[in-house]
């Protein structure tokens, strides 16, 4: 008999007034007892709606059944068959709009805490298991992956499991992409990301850091070097600004810069040399997860007043409810239905204040959300010394500018079909580089799909190559010249 | 890890290091830059590529000690390693199709002016170089410049070497003497680049300046290096670092470059790691 409690087993968390002064993880994770209790809430439905709601189709009821039985390593193995980053997904996936939204238990009461259980299983494995995955036998084919973010890591992992020799080229000095430069330590500890990447290298994936593709090597050169297919998972790293007066004042950051300084470069830790502004009052412009991350980081770095300035209302906010809730608990002040007009500076070009105007909602716009309209004459000044612009990012132009025959759309996104194939044969793309800024799990789903497509592509090339070889030389060999008849 | 293969002290505070980085050496062109990080705790610091040797697979950087990271960099010796060395970043300086060019370097900016002068010279342009320094003691790269220029004009502020005066004075006199430059390249302190651009503007001579704003990633991701050029926001790391000197908002750049100055100066908690023992600084 299932546990019919209408509520999830609550997640233990650091107290808001304590955690808003440190960078340790906010959510502390279930104990084994809590996890086993929560797992008994799963009805193990026949048609498994949750699995269809997951972009990488984690076998959810199966792993939860193992958790309920206390067979945690078995639960981990089930998750790992489709998800190479469970410790990450258990923390940052918007489960409430994916697997958990479709959970039958959510019809009456709260869904099963799928995300929390996934996190628990992944953490338990990292803590208790020293077992590394076995390196699959090399199938004789090499694939290049550009970008060590969620899509690239997933694509590389799936290809490595199929026997491909995969090299990931990462522009930064550390692999992880947005998982290390964007998402703060207090939501996703970087040591966990590193462990997930270590698992990948144990599979034989090579990660080359400090390699800015488009500069140090072009995609054409990767093919010349013998890679048979390329996956582009270069993300959406180019920050948008508002193009308002005062955006070049000292003290105005893109959220990318602010978060990169704090997360990747660890400016919050005084053992590290990278500086970050010591602010008293901070305005973060935007209403997404990145805005929440920037605001909560600013608070932790010591700012007394931190404002979220968002032009629509709470209902339209794209951030996860959990992030908004956590931000409010930590003392972030929400100024919804407010829009920046200009930023004022002092004689030295330092930010003094931000002029805002109040907004109201009109008819729905193209996005389906009600269009924000300025309330005439409602301008006022918010005293801040730092402004962080978190209104979105678009794909970095470095690759599209240096790759001929690669189609992109008017937003600079790489055009890829349902199989993640681009306009160039052998070149696949996925994640934010294709969709524009989206979620970790959607990028992972794209990386997974691309891995399948690349496998099919290389097999088809090899088959036709083998036909040619047989025709030409009466034998068949692979590209390295090894006899494949065995 | 990137091995330092040679080191040369150009003057008491300016050092040249050649670093083993074969991939970068293969692609590097004049005007592009690298970003280095000394160790796990270090900042990412951009430096323009001073020279490269495609066969040996080395890239040279020349830098002045201006803060902690450059001080630590200067303390490294051949055989030591840099943790990170990424590049070549930014767009190369255009060198094709010019007849007569004046390349101006100010102080350590000469290190960046040198590869441009060399590339232009090798591309067949007549190259005049004006290299300006505060005084004789800090003159660098004199022999190197001589090899890649038709004329080398050295100036010092105090007249202790070469001609006394500023590079702008020399440039103006060369233009007025009838030198028809179709390009002027100015690399040095922001204030120098600003005034060189002011000198050339009335003559309508195309003028490129190489900007050095604060940046983190160098690939267009942080936007920290944004500069206003002709009223538009540009990212120096991907749109530059060379820009039309007649359009750059130099005053804004100077302000933006001071953003962490106060913090650098008043950081009593800052533990200096240079002396290995860990001393309090300031």
XYZ file of C-alpha atoms in Angstrom:
768
model
C 0.000 0.000 0.000
C 1.427 3.321 -1.060
C 2.055 6.137 1.365
C -0.996 8.354 0.714
C 0.343 11.528 2.331
C -0.713 14.510 0.201
C 2.542 16.310 0.824
C 6.140 15.635 -0.144
C 8.531 14.825 2.655
C 9.879 18.349 3.302
C 13.400 19.197 2.145
C 15.695 20.272 4.981
C 17.162 23.695 4.223
C 19.583 26.151 5.786
C 17.797 28.911 7.675
C 17.273 31.901 5.333
C 19.022 34.404 7.615
C 22.021 32.137 7.929
C 22.309 31.006 4.329
C 22.056 34.499 2.846
C 25.497 35.111 4.332
C 27.231 31.978 3.095
C 27.763 30.120 -0.172
C 27.008 26.627 1.134
C 24.160 24.732 -0.408
C 20.687 26.016 0.482
C 18.926 22.638 0.352
C 20.545 20.011 2.511
C 19.142 16.898 0.865
C 17.088 13.973 2.166
C 18.387 11.425 4.612
C 18.031 7.782 3.612
C 14.956 7.491 5.840
C 13.327 10.557 4.282
C 14.068 9.289 0.790
C 12.665 5.835 1.479
C 9.548 7.366 2.988
C 9.039 9.714 0.045
C 9.673 6.871 -2.400
C 6.689 4.982 -1.007
C 4.429 7.779 -2.280
C 5.075 6.643 -5.881
C 2.192 4.588 -7.251
C 4.407 2.956 -9.863
C 1.772 3.711 -12.530
C 1.588 1.489 -15.582
C 1.713 4.253 -18.184
C 4.442 6.281 -16.393
C 3.435 9.848 -17.402
C 6.444 11.205 -15.490
C 8.928 9.463 -17.816
C 7.392 11.138 -20.870
C 7.702 14.476 -19.067
C 11.466 14.079 -18.722
C 13.569 15.341 -21.648
C 16.025 12.461 -21.110
C 13.333 9.933 -20.106
C 14.747 8.907 -16.758
C 13.110 5.580 -15.771
C 11.501 7.282 -12.800
C 9.149 4.694 -11.227
C 11.807 2.003 -11.598
C 14.467 3.930 -9.727
C 11.984 5.086 -7.095
C 10.939 1.473 -6.487
C 14.582 0.674 -5.766
C 14.833 3.637 -3.377
C 11.745 2.421 -1.501
C 13.470 -0.942 -1.134
C 16.676 0.736 0.060
C 18.572 -0.569 -2.970
C 20.297 2.694 -3.705
C 23.145 1.649 -5.964
C 20.617 -0.200 -8.134
C 18.505 2.971 -8.216
C 21.598 4.890 -9.334
C 22.363 2.438 -12.116
C 18.807 2.816 -13.455
C 19.065 6.622 -13.528
C 22.482 6.483 -15.180
C 21.183 4.499 -18.136
C 19.580 7.668 -19.492
C 21.006 10.558 -17.471
C 24.723 11.238 -17.169
C 24.319 14.136 -14.707
C 21.846 13.046 -12.015
C 23.351 15.086 -9.163
C 22.952 18.158 -11.355
C 19.447 17.415 -12.633
C 18.174 16.528 -9.180
C 19.064 20.069 -8.166
C 18.463 22.399 -11.084
C 15.798 20.779 -13.290
C 12.421 22.520 -13.281
C 10.741 19.270 -12.236
C 7.518 21.113 -11.465
C 6.952 21.748 -15.176
C 8.280 18.372 -16.325
C 8.163 14.974 -14.610
C 6.461 16.157 -11.432
C 3.818 18.117 -13.328
C 2.632 14.860 -14.886
C 2.748 12.830 -11.678
C -0.614 11.232 -10.919
C -0.199 12.147 -7.265
C -0.260 15.839 -8.251
C -3.938 15.533 -9.202
C -4.727 15.633 -5.508
C -1.910 17.010 -3.358
C 1.746 17.301 -4.191
C 3.549 15.183 -6.743
C 6.143 12.657 -5.717
C 9.400 14.543 -5.016
C 11.133 13.054 -8.051
C 13.851 15.688 -8.201
C 14.722 15.350 -4.524
C 14.878 11.570 -4.880
C 17.102 11.788 -7.937
C 19.398 14.125 -6.048
C 19.455 11.818 -3.037
C 20.375 8.789 -5.133
C 23.135 10.649 -6.973
C 24.569 12.061 -3.750
C 24.391 8.684 -2.036
C 26.308 7.137 -4.902
C 28.994 9.830 -4.815
C 29.384 9.417 -1.096
C 29.360 5.641 -0.915
C 30.523 4.222 -4.180
C 34.037 4.292 -5.534
C 33.070 2.301 -8.570
C 33.930 4.028 -11.833
C 32.223 3.109 -15.067
C 33.952 0.627 -17.312
C 35.532 2.091 -20.412
C 33.725 0.656 -23.444
C 35.783 -0.870 -26.279
C 36.854 1.716 -28.863
C 34.821 1.425 -32.049
C 37.420 3.177 -34.208
C 35.576 6.469 -34.659
C 36.297 9.922 -33.269
C 33.829 12.700 -32.539
C 34.535 16.302 -31.488
C 32.220 18.046 -29.041
C 32.436 21.817 -28.710
C 31.534 23.060 -25.259
C 31.621 21.196 -21.949
C 28.199 22.353 -20.787
C 25.108 20.198 -20.224
C 24.461 19.397 -23.901
C 28.084 18.663 -24.733
C 28.665 16.526 -21.645
C 25.544 14.484 -22.359
C 26.358 14.023 -26.035
C 29.916 13.008 -25.144
C 28.754 10.585 -22.475
C 26.253 8.827 -24.720
C 28.759 8.557 -27.576
C 31.472 7.276 -25.245
C 29.117 4.557 -24.020
C 28.716 3.490 -27.663
C 32.491 3.153 -28.018
C 33.319 6.454 -29.711
C 36.491 8.322 -28.818
C 35.203 11.753 -27.889
C 37.168 14.954 -27.378
C 35.409 17.886 -25.752
C 36.831 21.318 -26.561
C 36.043 23.823 -23.813
C 36.784 27.552 -24.075
C 37.059 28.123 -20.330
C 39.724 26.697 -18.043
C 37.179 24.448 -16.327
C 34.632 22.071 -17.833
C 30.955 22.412 -16.946
C 29.724 25.409 -18.910
C 26.805 27.133 -17.222
C 26.998 24.579 -14.403
C 30.282 26.172 -13.292
C 30.151 29.769 -14.507
C 26.439 30.462 -14.166
C 24.702 28.482 -11.453
C 25.973 29.497 -8.013
C 27.664 27.205 -5.533
C 24.724 27.540 -3.126
C 22.437 25.861 -5.660
C 24.903 23.493 -7.280
C 28.175 22.720 -5.502
C 31.009 22.739 -8.011
C 32.644 19.675 -6.447
C 29.595 17.673 -7.591
C 29.916 18.953 -11.137
C 33.570 17.962 -11.112
C 32.668 14.454 -9.924
C 30.163 14.072 -12.753
C 32.879 15.155 -15.190
C 35.358 12.717 -13.633
C 32.875 9.946 -14.350
C 32.863 11.060 -17.954
C 36.637 11.041 -18.265
C 36.630 7.551 -16.742
C 34.544 6.555 -19.773
C 37.437 7.693 -21.942
C 36.166 11.158 -22.871
C 39.010 13.628 -23.282
C 38.333 17.187 -22.115
C 40.595 19.859 -23.598
C 40.169 23.175 -21.797
C 41.306 26.613 -23.008
C 40.291 25.711 -26.553
C 38.191 28.441 -28.138
C 36.877 26.778 -31.276
C 36.568 29.319 -34.030
C 39.847 30.856 -32.895
C 42.388 28.163 -32.108
C 40.840 25.589 -34.443
C 37.980 25.803 -36.910
C 35.342 23.145 -37.439
C 36.925 22.397 -40.827
C 40.223 21.728 -39.093
C 38.532 19.337 -36.669
C 37.372 17.281 -39.647
C 40.882 17.474 -41.148
C 42.234 16.181 -37.836
C 40.151 13.047 -38.295
C 37.005 13.739 -36.294
C 34.155 12.217 -38.259
C 31.394 14.299 -36.732
C 31.165 17.474 -34.664
C 28.604 18.424 -32.045
C 28.267 22.134 -31.270
C 27.050 22.794 -27.756
C 28.554 26.224 -27.329
C 25.624 27.644 -25.393
C 24.157 31.107 -25.323
C 26.893 33.143 -23.772
C 26.442 36.572 -25.313
C 24.749 38.872 -22.790
C 22.001 41.253 -23.855
C 21.979 44.786 -22.531
C 18.997 47.113 -22.375
C 20.505 49.870 -24.510
C 19.480 52.486 -21.964
C 21.450 55.533 -20.900
C 24.113 54.830 -18.303
C 24.740 51.167 -19.057
C 28.474 51.766 -19.440
C 28.813 53.354 -16.011
C 31.164 51.728 -13.538
C 29.066 49.336 -11.473
C 26.842 48.021 -14.256
C 27.372 44.325 -14.894
C 25.871 41.721 -17.143
C 24.614 38.845 -14.993
C 27.093 36.696 -16.937
C 30.015 38.775 -15.746
C 28.799 39.066 -12.171
C 28.088 35.351 -11.851
C 31.262 34.304 -13.671
C 33.356 36.411 -11.316
C 31.664 34.857 -8.325
C 31.106 31.271 -9.484
C 33.877 30.326 -11.878
C 36.503 32.725 -10.549
C 35.331 32.388 -6.931
C 35.489 36.090 -6.120
C 33.414 35.335 -3.004
C 36.342 33.390 -1.539
C 39.169 35.712 -0.492
C 41.809 33.132 -1.329
C 41.042 33.891 -4.976
C 42.365 36.974 -6.742
C 39.431 37.904 -8.989
C 37.757 41.062 -7.699
C 34.048 41.816 -7.567
C 32.295 45.006 -6.574
C 31.564 45.499 -2.883
C 28.041 46.835 -3.123
C 25.631 48.389 -0.683
C 22.506 48.430 -2.835
C 22.044 46.355 -5.957
C 19.341 46.354 -8.615
C 19.048 43.176 -10.670
C 17.043 43.701 -13.838
C 15.086 40.647 -15.019
C 12.836 37.920 -13.670
C 14.440 34.641 -14.668
C 16.526 32.102 -12.766
C 19.667 34.012 -13.700
C 18.243 37.169 -12.106
C 17.469 35.201 -8.926
C 20.992 33.744 -8.901
C 22.553 37.190 -9.347
C 20.383 38.762 -6.628
C 21.037 35.995 -4.125
C 24.766 36.152 -4.908
C 24.800 39.926 -4.350
C 23.101 39.427 -0.987
C 25.668 36.840 0.031
C 28.501 39.127 -1.051
C 27.263 41.574 1.560
C 24.863 43.964 -0.159
C 22.316 45.335 2.267
C 19.521 46.044 -0.218
C 19.024 43.843 -3.231
C 16.170 44.537 -5.617
C 14.743 42.478 -8.432
C 13.369 44.926 -10.986
C 11.027 43.124 -13.353
C 8.695 44.709 -15.876
C 5.869 42.176 -15.636
C 4.078 40.737 -12.591
C 4.866 37.796 -10.364
C 2.623 35.518 -12.434
C 4.699 36.042 -15.583
C 8.069 35.600 -13.891
C 10.038 32.958 -15.798
C 12.096 31.910 -12.753
C 11.225 28.684 -10.955
C 8.804 29.201 -8.072
C 11.310 27.603 -5.749
C 13.971 30.143 -6.685
C 11.578 33.071 -6.242
C 10.512 31.659 -2.883
C 14.094 31.173 -1.751
C 15.040 34.675 -2.903
C 12.160 36.247 -0.980
C 13.033 34.260 2.128
C 16.584 35.560 1.881
C 15.449 39.167 1.880
C 15.524 40.052 -1.801
C 13.092 42.901 -2.472
C 10.882 42.339 -5.518
C 9.914 45.364 -7.524
C 7.647 43.768 -10.077
C 5.871 45.857 -12.714
C 8.844 48.191 -12.725
C 11.170 48.924 -15.617
C 14.520 50.738 -15.712
C 14.602 53.917 -17.760
C 18.180 55.102 -17.243
C 21.080 54.712 -14.873
C 22.518 57.808 -13.253
C 26.189 58.170 -12.405
C 28.403 60.538 -10.452
C 31.241 62.673 -11.778
C 33.574 59.651 -11.742
C 31.219 57.577 -13.819
C 30.130 55.409 -10.864
C 26.525 54.239 -10.568
C 24.499 56.467 -8.226
C 20.939 55.391 -8.875
C 18.581 53.820 -11.371
C 15.540 55.614 -12.664
C 12.540 53.301 -13.016
C 9.016 53.621 -14.283
C 6.010 51.671 -13.028
C 4.272 49.357 -15.462
C 0.829 47.847 -15.879
C -0.259 44.857 -17.885
C -2.157 45.229 -21.150
C -3.288 42.706 -23.749
C -1.297 39.498 -24.282
C 1.685 39.885 -26.649
C 3.352 37.448 -29.049
C 4.745 35.465 -26.098
C 1.201 34.946 -24.802
C 2.008 36.966 -21.707
C 0.291 40.258 -20.990
C 2.271 43.108 -22.436
C 3.757 45.524 -19.889
C 2.873 49.166 -20.541
C 4.487 52.179 -18.888
C 2.421 54.181 -16.419
C 3.071 57.709 -17.613
C 4.602 60.001 -15.022
C 5.317 57.260 -12.503
C 9.109 57.606 -12.772
C 11.080 57.352 -9.574
C 14.683 56.845 -8.532
C 16.082 53.771 -6.841
C 19.328 54.457 -4.961
C 21.748 51.733 -5.966
C 25.493 51.536 -6.506
C 25.396 48.399 -8.644
C 23.140 47.324 -11.495
C 23.123 43.784 -12.850
C 21.440 43.213 -16.201
C 19.862 39.755 -16.360
C 17.518 40.076 -19.311
C 18.830 37.175 -21.347
C 21.649 35.944 -23.532
C 22.043 34.857 -27.133
C 24.450 32.421 -28.801
C 28.069 33.420 -29.114
C 28.928 34.409 -32.711
C 32.468 32.936 -32.710
C 31.510 29.626 -34.289
C 28.959 30.834 -36.804
C 31.397 33.531 -37.953
C 34.151 31.012 -38.630
C 32.191 28.087 -40.071
C 31.061 28.245 -43.678
C 27.802 26.598 -44.627
C 26.401 26.651 -41.092
C 22.917 28.178 -41.182
C 21.799 30.399 -38.325
C 18.569 32.292 -37.764
C 17.989 35.994 -37.155
C 18.636 35.539 -33.418
C 22.054 34.043 -34.162
C 20.912 30.560 -33.154
C 22.293 27.620 -35.127
C 19.551 26.005 -37.201
C 19.185 22.298 -36.399
C 16.452 19.852 -37.366
C 14.617 17.433 -35.047
C 17.636 15.137 -35.163
C 19.963 18.004 -34.231
C 21.531 17.966 -37.697
C 22.724 21.366 -38.947
C 23.016 22.512 -42.556
C 26.538 21.043 -42.671
C 26.877 17.286 -43.103
C 28.399 15.702 -40.033
C 27.833 18.795 -37.900
C 25.199 18.561 -35.179
C 24.165 21.169 -32.627
C 21.989 21.407 -29.565
C 21.292 23.209 -26.337
C 21.230 26.969 -25.978
C 23.337 27.404 -29.151
C 20.225 26.220 -31.030
C 17.316 27.269 -28.809
C 18.694 30.436 -27.214
C 18.839 30.511 -23.424
C 16.838 27.601 -21.968
C 17.267 24.963 -19.298
C 20.005 22.500 -18.427
C 17.757 19.510 -18.977
C 16.524 20.630 -22.404
C 20.145 21.019 -23.435
C 20.849 17.532 -22.108
C 17.909 16.142 -24.080
C 19.322 17.758 -27.212
C 22.781 16.350 -26.532
C 21.255 12.912 -26.159
C 19.318 13.167 -29.401
C 22.427 14.436 -31.191
C 24.445 11.467 -29.923
C 21.883 9.081 -31.458
C 21.973 10.995 -34.730
C 25.772 11.110 -34.827
C 25.910 7.350 -34.219
C 23.533 6.746 -37.138
C 25.414 9.205 -39.326
C 28.825 7.668 -38.718
C 27.457 4.169 -39.180
C 25.897 5.168 -42.496
C 29.132 6.829 -43.629
C 31.119 3.787 -42.617
C 28.710 1.456 -44.392
C 28.893 3.402 -47.628
C 32.655 3.776 -47.129
C 32.911 0.037 -46.690
C 30.944 -0.524 -49.898
C 33.333 1.788 -51.700
C 36.346 0.072 -50.208
C 35.056 -3.320 -51.144
C 34.419 -2.123 -54.647
C 37.852 -0.513 -54.961
C 40.014 -2.995 -53.207
C 37.997 -6.075 -52.682
C 38.178 -5.742 -48.915
C 36.769 -3.562 -46.220
C 38.633 -1.542 -43.668
C 37.773 1.347 -41.406
C 39.341 4.791 -41.712
C 42.321 3.847 -39.625
C 42.999 1.038 -42.046
C 42.266 -1.771 -39.629
C 40.636 -4.840 -41.026
C 37.039 -4.915 -39.874
C 36.141 -8.361 -41.168
C 36.618 -9.867 -37.734
C 49.811 23.449 -18.269
C 51.907 25.749 -20.403
C 55.671 25.772 -20.019
C 57.725 28.931 -19.943
C 60.676 28.343 -22.263
C 62.530 31.632 -22.023
C 62.571 34.861 -20.110
C 64.109 38.230 -20.877
C 64.102 41.299 -18.672
C 63.531 44.279 -20.979
C 63.706 46.895 -18.266
C 63.329 46.770 -14.479
C 59.543 46.308 -14.619
C 58.974 44.914 -18.101
C 59.515 41.231 -18.814
C 59.236 39.056 -21.892
C 58.248 35.409 -21.551
C 58.029 32.842 -24.313
C 55.424 30.208 -23.536
C 55.016 26.803 -25.121
C 51.559 26.920 -26.738
C 51.787 25.215 -30.143
C 48.099 25.461 -31.061
C 48.054 29.199 -30.391
C 51.425 29.726 -32.115
C 50.000 28.104 -35.248
C 47.149 30.594 -35.479
C 48.327 33.789 -33.797
C 48.405 37.016 -35.770
C 49.460 40.535 -34.896
C 46.959 42.374 -32.735
C 45.466 39.283 -31.096
C 45.734 38.511 -27.415
C 45.878 35.647 -24.953
C 44.452 35.250 -21.457
C 46.605 33.656 -18.792
C 45.895 32.346 -15.325
C 48.870 31.566 -13.157
C 47.323 29.073 -10.781
C 44.031 27.895 -9.347
C 43.610 31.128 -7.351
C 44.629 33.494 -10.122
C 42.658 35.979 -12.165
C 42.219 35.638 -15.897
C 44.427 38.370 -17.316
C 44.494 39.399 -20.987
C 47.815 40.265 -22.655
C 48.437 41.056 -26.291
C 50.649 38.605 -28.137
C 54.074 40.209 -28.607
C 55.483 37.602 -30.956
C 55.098 33.984 -31.966
C 57.206 31.240 -33.457
C 55.076 28.819 -35.413
C 57.885 26.265 -35.771
C 58.970 26.220 -32.151
C 55.343 26.436 -31.079
C 55.911 29.346 -28.715
C 54.034 32.556 -28.046
C 55.731 35.562 -26.451
C 54.149 38.020 -24.090
C 55.635 41.245 -22.813
C 54.171 42.820 -19.727
C 54.776 45.422 -17.102
C 54.258 44.740 -13.420
C 51.081 46.618 -12.567
C 49.537 44.443 -9.874
C 49.604 41.122 -8.169
C 49.052 38.855 -11.180
C 51.734 40.497 -13.312
C 54.102 40.529 -10.334
C 53.605 36.798 -9.894
C 54.012 36.277 -13.632
C 57.303 38.167 -13.567
C 58.539 35.927 -10.763
C 58.260 32.797 -12.918
C 61.336 31.306 -14.557
C 61.970 29.135 -17.619
C 60.800 25.631 -16.806
C 57.900 26.914 -14.679
C 54.354 26.441 -15.871
C 51.279 28.596 -16.292
C 48.043 26.821 -15.460
C 46.053 28.397 -18.283
C 46.944 30.131 -21.523
C 44.129 30.638 -23.988
C 44.013 32.275 -27.397
C 44.460 33.638 -29.930
C 41.584 35.932 -29.023
C 40.251 39.037 -30.734
C 40.548 40.109 -34.327
C 43.984 40.500 -35.933
C 45.173 43.954 -36.930
C 44.579 44.541 -40.648
C 47.971 44.622 -42.369
C 47.278 44.160 -46.060
C 46.984 46.936 -48.617
C 48.724 49.799 -46.824
C 51.472 51.843 -48.458
C 52.832 53.947 -45.655
C 52.024 53.452 -42.017
C 53.031 55.104 -38.783
C 53.065 52.763 -35.791
C 53.204 54.474 -32.416
C 54.005 52.721 -29.170
C 53.909 54.277 -25.751
C 55.879 52.614 -22.945
C 55.034 48.955 -22.549
C 52.496 49.494 -25.362
C 55.534 49.169 -27.640
C 55.351 45.442 -26.926
C 51.988 45.361 -28.667
C 52.988 47.848 -31.347
C 55.952 45.697 -32.315
C 54.040 42.719 -33.833
C 51.826 45.129 -35.772
C 54.837 47.005 -37.131
C 56.457 43.705 -38.034
C 53.361 42.326 -39.775
C 52.845 45.547 -41.748
C 56.523 45.651 -42.699
C 56.409 42.032 -43.858
C 53.242 42.790 -45.830
C 55.232 45.355 -47.790
C 54.239 48.646 -46.199
C 56.673 51.426 -45.478
C 56.621 51.587 -41.689
C 57.624 54.538 -39.531
C 57.735 53.768 -35.845
C 57.486 56.313 -33.061
C 58.339 54.729 -29.733
C 57.829 56.920 -26.698
C 59.060 56.404 -23.143
C 59.240 58.431 -19.955
C 63.014 58.148 -19.815
C 66.056 56.251 -21.071
C 65.924 53.562 -18.398
C 62.708 52.037 -19.615
C 63.358 51.969 -23.346
C 62.469 48.535 -24.771
C 62.617 46.760 -28.130
C 64.788 49.361 -29.871
C 66.714 46.782 -31.928
C 63.569 44.840 -32.785
C 61.794 47.949 -34.042
C 64.786 48.953 -36.140
C 64.547 45.693 -38.070
C 60.898 46.163 -39.017
C 60.747 49.875 -39.778
C 61.949 52.332 -42.378
C 62.457 54.958 -39.696
C 62.474 54.579 -35.951
C 61.868 57.715 -33.910
C 62.521 57.362 -30.198
C 61.174 59.968 -27.845
C 61.503 60.397 -24.107
C 59.508 62.765 -21.936
C 62.670 64.037 -20.252
C 64.950 63.981 -23.257
C 67.304 61.442 -21.655
C 67.273 59.395 -24.873
C 66.193 60.051 -28.447
C 64.177 63.206 -28.946
C 62.663 65.055 -26.035
C 58.891 65.260 -26.201
C 55.714 63.287 -26.638
C 54.872 60.887 -29.445
C 52.053 63.203 -30.497
C 54.516 66.045 -31.151
C 56.652 63.778 -33.273
C 53.673 62.446 -35.188
C 52.426 65.928 -35.954
C 55.808 67.058 -37.205
C 56.123 63.972 -39.418
C 52.690 64.572 -40.926
C 53.421 68.245 -41.411
C 56.726 67.360 -43.056
C 54.751 65.704 -45.814
C 54.626 62.059 -44.806
C 51.460 60.697 -46.337
C 50.395 57.990 -43.940
C 47.391 55.956 -44.970
C 47.226 54.375 -41.498
C 48.317 55.306 -38.015
C 48.327 52.664 -35.302
C 48.612 53.841 -31.713
C 49.143 51.517 -28.781
C 49.897 52.632 -25.279
C 48.239 54.375 -22.347
C 44.619 55.301 -23.058
C 45.426 58.969 -22.728
C 48.153 58.666 -25.356
C 45.838 56.881 -27.781
C 43.230 59.551 -27.227
C 45.650 62.347 -28.093
C 47.176 60.547 -31.070
C 43.631 60.184 -32.424
C 43.094 63.911 -31.873
C 46.249 64.694 -33.847
C 45.274 62.587 -36.855
C 41.584 63.487 -36.959
C 41.921 66.875 -38.705
C 44.122 65.226 -41.342
C 41.583 62.486 -41.917
C 44.179 59.738 -41.419
C 42.679 56.379 -40.528
C 43.786 55.635 -36.972
C 43.573 52.339 -35.126
C 43.988 52.019 -31.387
C 44.330 48.771 -29.450
C 42.134 48.830 -26.349
C 42.824 47.052 -23.093
C 39.666 47.094 -21.003
C 39.002 44.830 -18.040
C 37.628 41.480 -19.140
C 37.007 37.995 -17.772
C 36.510 35.405 -20.501
C 37.748 37.092 -23.675
C 35.158 35.343 -25.846
C 32.230 37.778 -25.692
C 30.589 36.255 -22.665
C 30.918 38.742 -19.831
C 30.534 42.077 -21.551
C 32.887 43.615 -18.999
C 35.087 44.913 -21.811
C 32.347 46.931 -23.460
C 33.490 50.166 -25.000
C 31.512 52.826 -26.794
C 32.661 53.276 -30.385
C 30.796 55.688 -32.601
C 27.902 55.673 -30.115
C 27.577 51.886 -30.246
C 28.480 49.396 -27.541
C 31.240 47.030 -28.673
C 32.966 44.188 -26.876
C 36.722 44.728 -27.136
C 37.397 40.992 -26.845
C 35.483 39.913 -29.949
C 34.821 43.123 -31.903
C 38.339 44.419 -31.227
C 40.754 44.942 -29.601
C 41.547 47.361 -32.485
C 39.048 50.160 -33.053
C 38.795 53.393 -35.004
C 40.493 55.899 -32.735
C 38.328 58.732 -34.022
C 35.197 57.032 -32.721
C 36.270 55.575 -29.354
C 34.933 57.131 -26.152
C 38.308 57.196 -24.394
C 37.068 58.996 -21.286
C 34.542 56.262 -20.596
C 37.242 53.624 -21.102
C 39.508 55.378 -18.602
C 36.707 55.425 -16.031
C 35.806 51.797 -16.601
C 39.424 50.741 -16.211
C 39.478 52.117 -12.668
C 36.603 49.952 -11.430
C 38.654 47.783 -9.063
C 41.401 50.293 -8.326
C 40.035 51.322 -4.927
C 39.598 47.688 -3.969
C 43.147 46.834 -5.037
C 44.562 49.663 -2.959
C 42.564 49.178 0.225
C 42.577 45.476 0.766
C 44.158 44.978 4.169
C 43.021 41.371 4.251
C 44.720 40.630 1.017
C 47.350 38.004 1.631
C 50.265 38.342 -0.702
C 51.212 34.937 -2.055
C 54.289 36.101 -3.879
C 56.698 35.628 -1.013
C 55.595 32.006 -0.514
C 55.362 32.684 3.221
C 52.128 34.605 2.830
C 52.528 38.163 3.972
C 49.907 40.762 4.682
C 49.913 43.363 2.012
C 49.098 47.038 2.635
